[in-house]
Amino acid sequence: MRFLDKVALITGAGRGIGKAIAERLAEEGAKVAICDIDRELVEKTAEEIRNRYQTQALAIYADVAKEEMVNAMVDEVIKTFGKVDILVNNAGITKDNLLLRMSEEDWDKVIAVDLKSVFLCTKAVIKYMIRQRYGRIVNISSVIGLRGNVGQTNYGAAKAGLIGFTKSAARELAGRNITVNAVAPGYITTEMTERLPQEVKEEMLKQVPLGRPGKPEDVAGVVAFLCSDDASYITGEIIRVDGGMAM
Ligand code: NAD
């Protein structure tokens, strides 16, 4: 039970990788606050976590790209649990298109949800983490932020931006015993990747030395490690969870 007495906030945790992270932290004793832009989904997931892991799970409806909603979300976490120890910035979207065809709207939307949200959520929690001189922040980037991909200039820019954010925040917050790290998943089976055409999925799989897509649990285990005491001397690090895809 590595996270007994810890409070974790995980964004975009109604399903997919975020849900797996929330479940893993809850399984190891954390009280979890999970947020999602899909109200019904996040309530259902919180109910599942409460039943399965006998821990507290708070569901929050929020759009992490909106400052007012993010601040209200963190206020609710503090009101409910009295503190926040762990933040996992997981919420993310894709709006793929070739650069020549990409609209300004799709550029702005991906940058807002995948990058600006991380600034907003991190800013909102660190005042509490600084006061308690403890915090663990994990940002979910992507191998696309490391190596790029056709049709994903908006997503690649946001996910690469997250890496710069992670390293700068890690330096800024290190003196307060707050670590900031990122995980860069490769091809993980979730609704985000299930939507892709079959031939794109087959092509991606050919690039994975381990020969299989990852599971959300593969990412969750690494996030849990980064939030644990075993990782207390790791900050500003980017860990790929990609079956070797981007080595
Ligand atoms: P997903 O689409 O299955 O889940 C994302 C969740 O985020 C959904 O529940 C969605 O409702 C929520 N969300 C979307 N916009 C939001 C907003 N504005 N505010 C709050 N919640 C919002 O995706 P996933 O595959 O689980 O991806 C999770 C994270 O992992 C994303 O940041 C994604 O970019 C990253 N990632 C995924 C893969 C992959 O292969 N699946 C690979 C690399 C990185």
Short mmCIF file of C-alpha atoms and ligand atoms in Angstrom, two decimals:
data_model
loop_
_atom_site.label_atom_id
_atom_site.label_comp_id
_atom_site.label_asym_id
_atom_site.label_seq_id
_atom_site.Cartn_x
_atom_site.Cartn_y
_atom_site.Cartn_z
CA MET A 1 0.00 0.00 0.00
CA ARG A 2 2.40 2.70 -1.22
CA PHE A 3 -0.15 5.51 -1.25
CA LEU A 4 -2.01 5.19 2.07
CA ASP A 5 -2.88 8.72 3.29
CA LYS A 6 -2.06 10.22 -0.12
CA VAL A 7 -4.52 12.25 -2.18
CA ALA A 8 -4.20 12.04 -5.96
CA LEU A 9 -5.87 14.15 -8.65
CA ILE A 10 -5.94 12.57 -12.10
CA THR A 11 -7.31 14.46 -15.10
CA GLY A 12 -9.17 12.85 -18.00
CA ALA A 13 -9.68 9.76 -15.86
CA GLY A 14 -13.15 8.70 -16.98
CA ARG A 15 -11.63 6.04 -19.22
CA GLY A 16 -8.41 4.83 -20.86
CA ILE A 17 -4.98 5.53 -19.42
CA GLY A 18 -6.28 8.05 -16.84
CA LYS A 19 -8.75 5.52 -15.47
CA ALA A 20 -6.03 2.85 -15.21
CA ILE A 21 -3.80 5.31 -13.31
CA ALA A 22 -6.63 6.21 -10.91
CA GLU A 23 -7.34 2.51 -10.32
CA ARG A 24 -3.70 1.69 -9.69
CA LEU A 25 -3.25 4.53 -7.18
CA ALA A 26 -6.56 3.64 -5.48
CA GLU A 27 -5.57 -0.04 -5.33
CA GLU A 28 -2.45 1.01 -3.44
CA GLY A 29 -4.40 3.05 -0.91
CA ALA A 30 -4.70 6.59 -2.35
CA LYS A 31 -7.82 8.68 -2.09
CA VAL A 32 -8.47 9.76 -5.65
CA ALA A 33 -10.14 12.73 -7.27
CA ILE A 34 -10.83 12.06 -10.93
CA CYS A 35 -11.93 14.65 -13.42
CA ASP A 36 -13.32 14.39 -16.93
CA ILE A 37 -15.23 16.48 -19.42
CA ASP A 38 -17.71 13.59 -19.71
CA ARG A 39 -19.85 13.96 -16.60
CA GLU A 40 -21.67 10.61 -16.71
CA LEU A 41 -18.50 8.67 -17.45
CA VAL A 42 -16.49 10.19 -14.60
CA GLU A 43 -19.29 9.50 -12.10
CA LYS A 44 -19.53 5.90 -13.26
CA THR A 45 -15.75 5.41 -13.00
CA ALA A 46 -15.61 6.93 -9.49
CA GLU A 47 -18.43 4.60 -8.40
CA GLU A 48 -16.51 1.60 -9.81
CA ILE A 49 -13.33 2.65 -7.95
CA ARG A 50 -15.19 3.12 -4.64
CA ASN A 51 -16.75 -0.34 -4.95
CA ARG A 52 -13.64 -2.15 -6.12
CA TYR A 53 -10.94 -0.63 -3.91
CA GLN A 54 -12.84 0.48 -0.78
CA THR A 55 -11.27 3.94 -0.95
CA GLN A 56 -12.70 7.40 -1.44
CA ALA A 57 -13.11 8.50 -5.05
CA LEU A 58 -14.40 11.94 -5.91
CA ALA A 59 -15.80 12.58 -9.41
CA ILE A 60 -15.38 16.08 -10.80
CA TYR A 61 -16.83 17.35 -14.04
CA ALA A 62 -14.31 19.80 -15.52
CA ASP A 63 -12.80 20.99 -18.77
CA VAL A 64 -9.11 21.22 -17.93
CA ALA A 65 -8.54 23.83 -20.63
CA LYS A 66 -10.68 26.36 -18.69
CA GLU A 67 -8.99 28.19 -15.83
CA GLU A 68 -12.16 28.79 -13.80
CA MET A 69 -13.13 25.12 -13.93
CA VAL A 70 -9.61 24.00 -13.02
CA ASN A 71 -9.49 26.31 -10.01
CA ALA A 72 -12.95 25.17 -8.88
CA MET A 73 -11.82 21.54 -9.31
CA VAL A 74 -8.77 21.99 -7.09
CA ASP A 75 -10.89 23.88 -4.51
CA GLU A 76 -13.26 20.91 -4.42
CA VAL A 77 -10.39 18.46 -3.90
CA ILE A 78 -9.06 20.56 -0.99
CA LYS A 79 -12.56 20.93 0.50
CA THR A 80 -13.12 17.18 0.33
CA PHE A 81 -9.71 15.74 1.26
CA GLY A 82 -7.89 18.71 2.86
CA LYS A 83 -4.78 18.38 0.63
CA VAL A 84 -3.39 17.17 -2.68
CA ASP A 85 -0.16 15.15 -2.88
CA ILE A 86 -0.18 13.80 -6.44
CA LEU A 87 -1.25 15.38 -9.73
CA VAL A 88 -1.36 13.36 -12.93
CA ASN A 89 -1.94 15.56 -15.98
CA ASN A 90 -3.40 12.94 -18.29
CA ALA A 91 -6.31 14.55 -20.17
CA GLY A 92 -5.56 14.86 -23.86
CA ILE A 93 -7.16 14.82 -27.29
CA THR A 94 -6.09 14.48 -30.91
CA LYS A 95 -7.37 16.38 -33.94
CA ASP A 96 -5.19 14.96 -36.70
CA ASN A 97 -4.78 16.45 -40.15
CA LEU A 98 -2.04 17.18 -42.63
CA LEU A 99 -0.47 20.56 -41.92
CA LEU A 100 -1.77 22.08 -45.16
CA ARG A 101 -5.34 21.20 -44.15
CA MET A 102 -5.14 21.83 -40.42
CA SER A 103 -7.50 24.56 -39.23
CA GLU A 104 -6.50 27.20 -36.71
CA GLU A 105 -9.36 25.92 -34.55
CA ASP A 106 -7.95 22.36 -34.42
CA TRP A 107 -4.48 23.72 -33.66
CA ASP A 108 -5.79 25.90 -30.81
CA LYS A 109 -8.01 23.17 -29.36
CA VAL A 110 -5.21 20.58 -29.09
CA ILE A 111 -2.76 23.10 -27.64
CA ALA A 112 -5.40 24.16 -25.09
CA VAL A 113 -6.42 20.67 -23.94
CA ASP A 114 -3.01 18.95 -24.17
CA LEU A 115 -0.64 21.73 -23.09
CA LYS A 116 -2.33 24.78 -21.54
CA SER A 117 -4.31 22.49 -19.22
CA VAL A 118 -1.06 21.25 -17.71
CA PHE A 119 0.00 24.81 -16.89
CA LEU A 120 -3.43 25.55 -15.37
CA CYS A 121 -3.69 22.35 -13.28
CA THR A 122 -0.08 22.47 -12.09
CA LYS A 123 -0.36 26.15 -11.13
CA ALA A 124 -3.54 25.45 -9.18
CA VAL A 125 -2.10 22.57 -7.10
CA ILE A 126 1.43 23.75 -6.36
CA LYS A 127 0.43 26.36 -3.80
CA TYR A 128 -0.78 23.47 -1.60
CA MET A 129 2.21 21.26 -2.43
CA ILE A 130 4.68 24.07 -1.69
CA ARG A 131 3.05 24.67 1.70
CA GLN A 132 3.27 20.99 2.66
CA ARG A 133 6.73 20.64 1.11
CA TYR A 134 5.72 17.53 -0.77
CA GLY A 135 4.35 16.84 -4.21
CA ARG A 136 4.49 14.42 -7.12
CA ILE A 137 3.49 15.67 -10.57
CA VAL A 138 3.42 13.37 -13.61
CA ASN A 139 2.60 14.66 -17.08
CA ILE A 140 1.43 12.28 -19.80
CA SER A 141 3.33 13.22 -22.94
CA SER A 142 3.71 10.93 -25.96
CA VAL A 143 6.40 9.42 -28.19
CA ILE A 144 4.94 11.73 -30.85
CA GLY A 145 6.41 14.63 -28.83
CA LEU A 146 9.83 12.97 -29.17
CA ARG A 147 9.86 11.75 -32.76
CA GLY A 148 6.90 13.43 -34.54
CA ASN A 149 4.25 11.93 -36.78
CA VAL A 150 2.60 12.77 -40.09
CA GLY A 151 -0.76 14.47 -39.46
CA GLN A 152 -0.01 15.34 -35.84
CA THR A 153 1.81 18.70 -35.87
CA ASN A 154 -0.62 20.12 -33.29
CA TYR A 155 -0.41 17.05 -31.02
CA GLY A 156 3.37 16.69 -31.48
CA ALA A 157 3.90 20.36 -30.60
CA ALA A 158 1.72 20.07 -27.49
CA LYS A 159 3.37 16.84 -26.31
CA ALA A 160 6.90 18.18 -26.97
CA GLY A 161 5.89 21.39 -25.18
CA LEU A 162 4.96 19.27 -22.17
CA ILE A 163 8.51 17.97 -22.00
CA GLY A 164 9.93 21.51 -21.81
CA PHE A 165 7.30 22.37 -19.22
CA THR A 166 8.18 19.29 -17.15
CA LYS A 167 11.90 20.10 -17.04
CA SER A 168 11.38 23.79 -16.21
CA ALA A 169 8.79 23.07 -13.50
CA ALA A 170 11.05 20.32 -12.10
CA ARG A 171 13.87 22.85 -11.67
CA GLU A 172 11.54 25.48 -10.22
CA LEU A 173 9.89 23.19 -7.66
CA ALA A 174 12.77 20.89 -6.68
CA GLY A 175 13.69 23.01 -3.65
CA ARG A 176 10.23 22.35 -2.21
CA ASN A 177 10.47 18.55 -2.48
CA ILE A 178 8.09 18.47 -5.44
CA THR A 179 9.13 16.20 -8.31
CA VAL A 180 7.86 16.75 -11.86
CA ASN A 181 8.29 13.98 -14.41
CA ALA A 182 6.72 12.88 -17.67
CA VAL A 183 5.77 9.57 -19.19
CA ALA A 184 5.77 9.21 -22.96
CA PRO A 185 3.52 6.33 -24.01
CA GLY A 186 3.76 4.75 -27.46
CA TYR A 187 0.88 2.81 -28.99
CA ILE A 188 -1.55 2.00 -26.16
CA THR A 189 -4.94 0.35 -26.75
CA THR A 190 -7.61 2.88 -25.72
CA GLU A 191 -10.54 4.59 -27.42
CA MET A 192 -8.09 7.22 -28.71
CA THR A 193 -6.18 4.63 -30.76
CA GLU A 194 -9.14 2.31 -31.49
CA ARG A 195 -10.57 5.11 -33.68
CA LEU A 196 -7.55 4.94 -36.04
CA PRO A 197 -7.91 3.14 -39.40
CA GLN A 198 -6.82 -0.54 -39.32
CA GLU A 199 -3.89 0.06 -41.70
CA VAL A 200 -2.54 2.87 -39.48
CA LYS A 201 -2.69 0.56 -36.45
CA GLU A 202 -0.90 -2.22 -38.34
CA GLU A 203 1.78 0.23 -39.47
CA MET A 204 2.29 1.46 -35.87
CA LEU A 205 2.55 -2.09 -34.59
CA LYS A 206 5.34 -2.85 -37.08
CA GLN A 207 7.37 -0.12 -35.36
CA VAL A 208 7.06 -1.68 -31.89
CA PRO A 209 10.02 -4.01 -31.14
CA LEU A 210 8.05 -5.76 -28.37
CA GLY A 211 5.47 -6.64 -31.03
CA ARG A 212 2.27 -5.72 -29.19
CA PRO A 213 0.35 -2.58 -28.35
CA GLY A 214 0.65 -1.44 -24.73
CA LYS A 215 -2.16 -1.65 -22.20
CA PRO A 216 -3.28 1.33 -20.07
CA GLU A 217 -2.00 -0.68 -17.07
CA ASP A 218 1.52 -0.64 -18.57
CA VAL A 219 1.49 3.16 -18.31
CA ALA A 220 -0.24 3.18 -14.91
CA GLY A 221 2.52 1.07 -13.32
CA VAL A 222 5.21 3.54 -14.38
CA VAL A 223 3.17 6.52 -13.20
CA ALA A 224 2.67 4.80 -9.82
CA PHE A 225 6.44 4.23 -9.58
CA LEU A 226 7.10 7.95 -10.28
CA CYS A 227 4.59 8.86 -7.53
CA SER A 228 6.15 6.46 -5.02
CA ASP A 229 9.00 6.91 -2.54
CA ASP A 230 11.19 4.70 -4.75
CA ALA A 231 11.29 7.61 -7.22
CA SER A 232 11.96 10.37 -4.69
CA TYR A 233 15.35 11.17 -6.33
CA ILE A 234 13.97 11.35 -9.87
CA THR A 235 12.82 14.69 -11.26
CA GLY A 236 12.70 16.28 -14.71
CA GLU A 237 12.80 12.79 -16.28
CA ILE A 238 10.90 11.56 -19.33
CA ILE A 239 10.21 7.82 -19.33
CA ARG A 240 9.06 6.17 -22.56
CA VAL A 241 6.51 3.38 -22.15
CA ASP A 242 6.44 2.32 -25.78
CA GLY A 243 7.67 -1.24 -26.22
CA GLY A 244 10.87 0.21 -27.67
CA MET A 245 9.09 2.17 -30.41
CA ALA A 246 11.05 5.42 -30.12
CA MET A 247 14.48 4.14 -29.05
P1 NAD B 1 -8.94 8.57 -24.23
O1 NAD B 1 -9.51 9.42 -25.30
O2 NAD B 1 -9.35 7.14 -24.13
O3 NAD B 1 -9.21 9.25 -22.80
C1 NAD B 1 -9.01 10.63 -22.58
C2 NAD B 1 -9.98 11.10 -21.50
O4 NAD B 1 -9.77 12.52 -21.35
C3 NAD B 1 -11.45 10.91 -21.91
O5 NAD B 1 -12.17 10.32 -20.84
C4 NAD B 1 -11.92 12.31 -22.22
O6 NAD B 1 -13.31 12.53 -21.98
C5 NAD B 1 -11.04 13.15 -21.30
N1 NAD B 1 -10.91 14.56 -21.76
C6 NAD B 1 -10.76 14.99 -23.03
N2 NAD B 1 -10.74 16.32 -23.06
C7 NAD B 1 -10.85 16.76 -21.78
C8 NAD B 1 -10.90 18.04 -21.17
N3 NAD B 1 -10.82 19.16 -21.90
N4 NAD B 1 -11.03 18.12 -19.82
C9 NAD B 1 -11.13 16.98 -19.08
N5 NAD B 1 -11.11 15.74 -19.60
C10 NAD B 1 -10.96 15.63 -20.94
O7 NAD B 1 -7.36 8.71 -24.38
P2 NAD B 1 -6.14 7.87 -23.76
O8 NAD B 1 -5.57 7.06 -24.85
O9 NAD B 1 -6.51 7.26 -22.46
O10 NAD B 1 -5.11 9.08 -23.52
C11 NAD B 1 -4.77 9.60 -22.25
C12 NAD B 1 -3.52 10.45 -22.38
O11 NAD B 1 -2.46 9.64 -22.88
C13 NAD B 1 -3.67 11.60 -23.38
O12 NAD B 1 -2.96 12.72 -22.91
C14 NAD B 1 -2.99 11.06 -24.63
O13 NAD B 1 -2.51 12.07 -25.46
C15 NAD B 1 -1.88 10.25 -24.01
N6 NAD B 1 -1.32 9.22 -24.91
C16 NAD B 1 -2.09 8.19 -25.36
C17 NAD B 1 -1.52 7.23 -26.20
C18 NAD B 1 -2.30 6.06 -26.75
O14 NAD B 1 -1.73 5.32 -27.56
N7 NAD B 1 -3.54 5.83 -26.33
C19 NAD B 1 -0.18 7.36 -26.57
C20 NAD B 1 0.57 8.42 -26.09
C21 NAD B 1 -0.02 9.34 -25.24
#
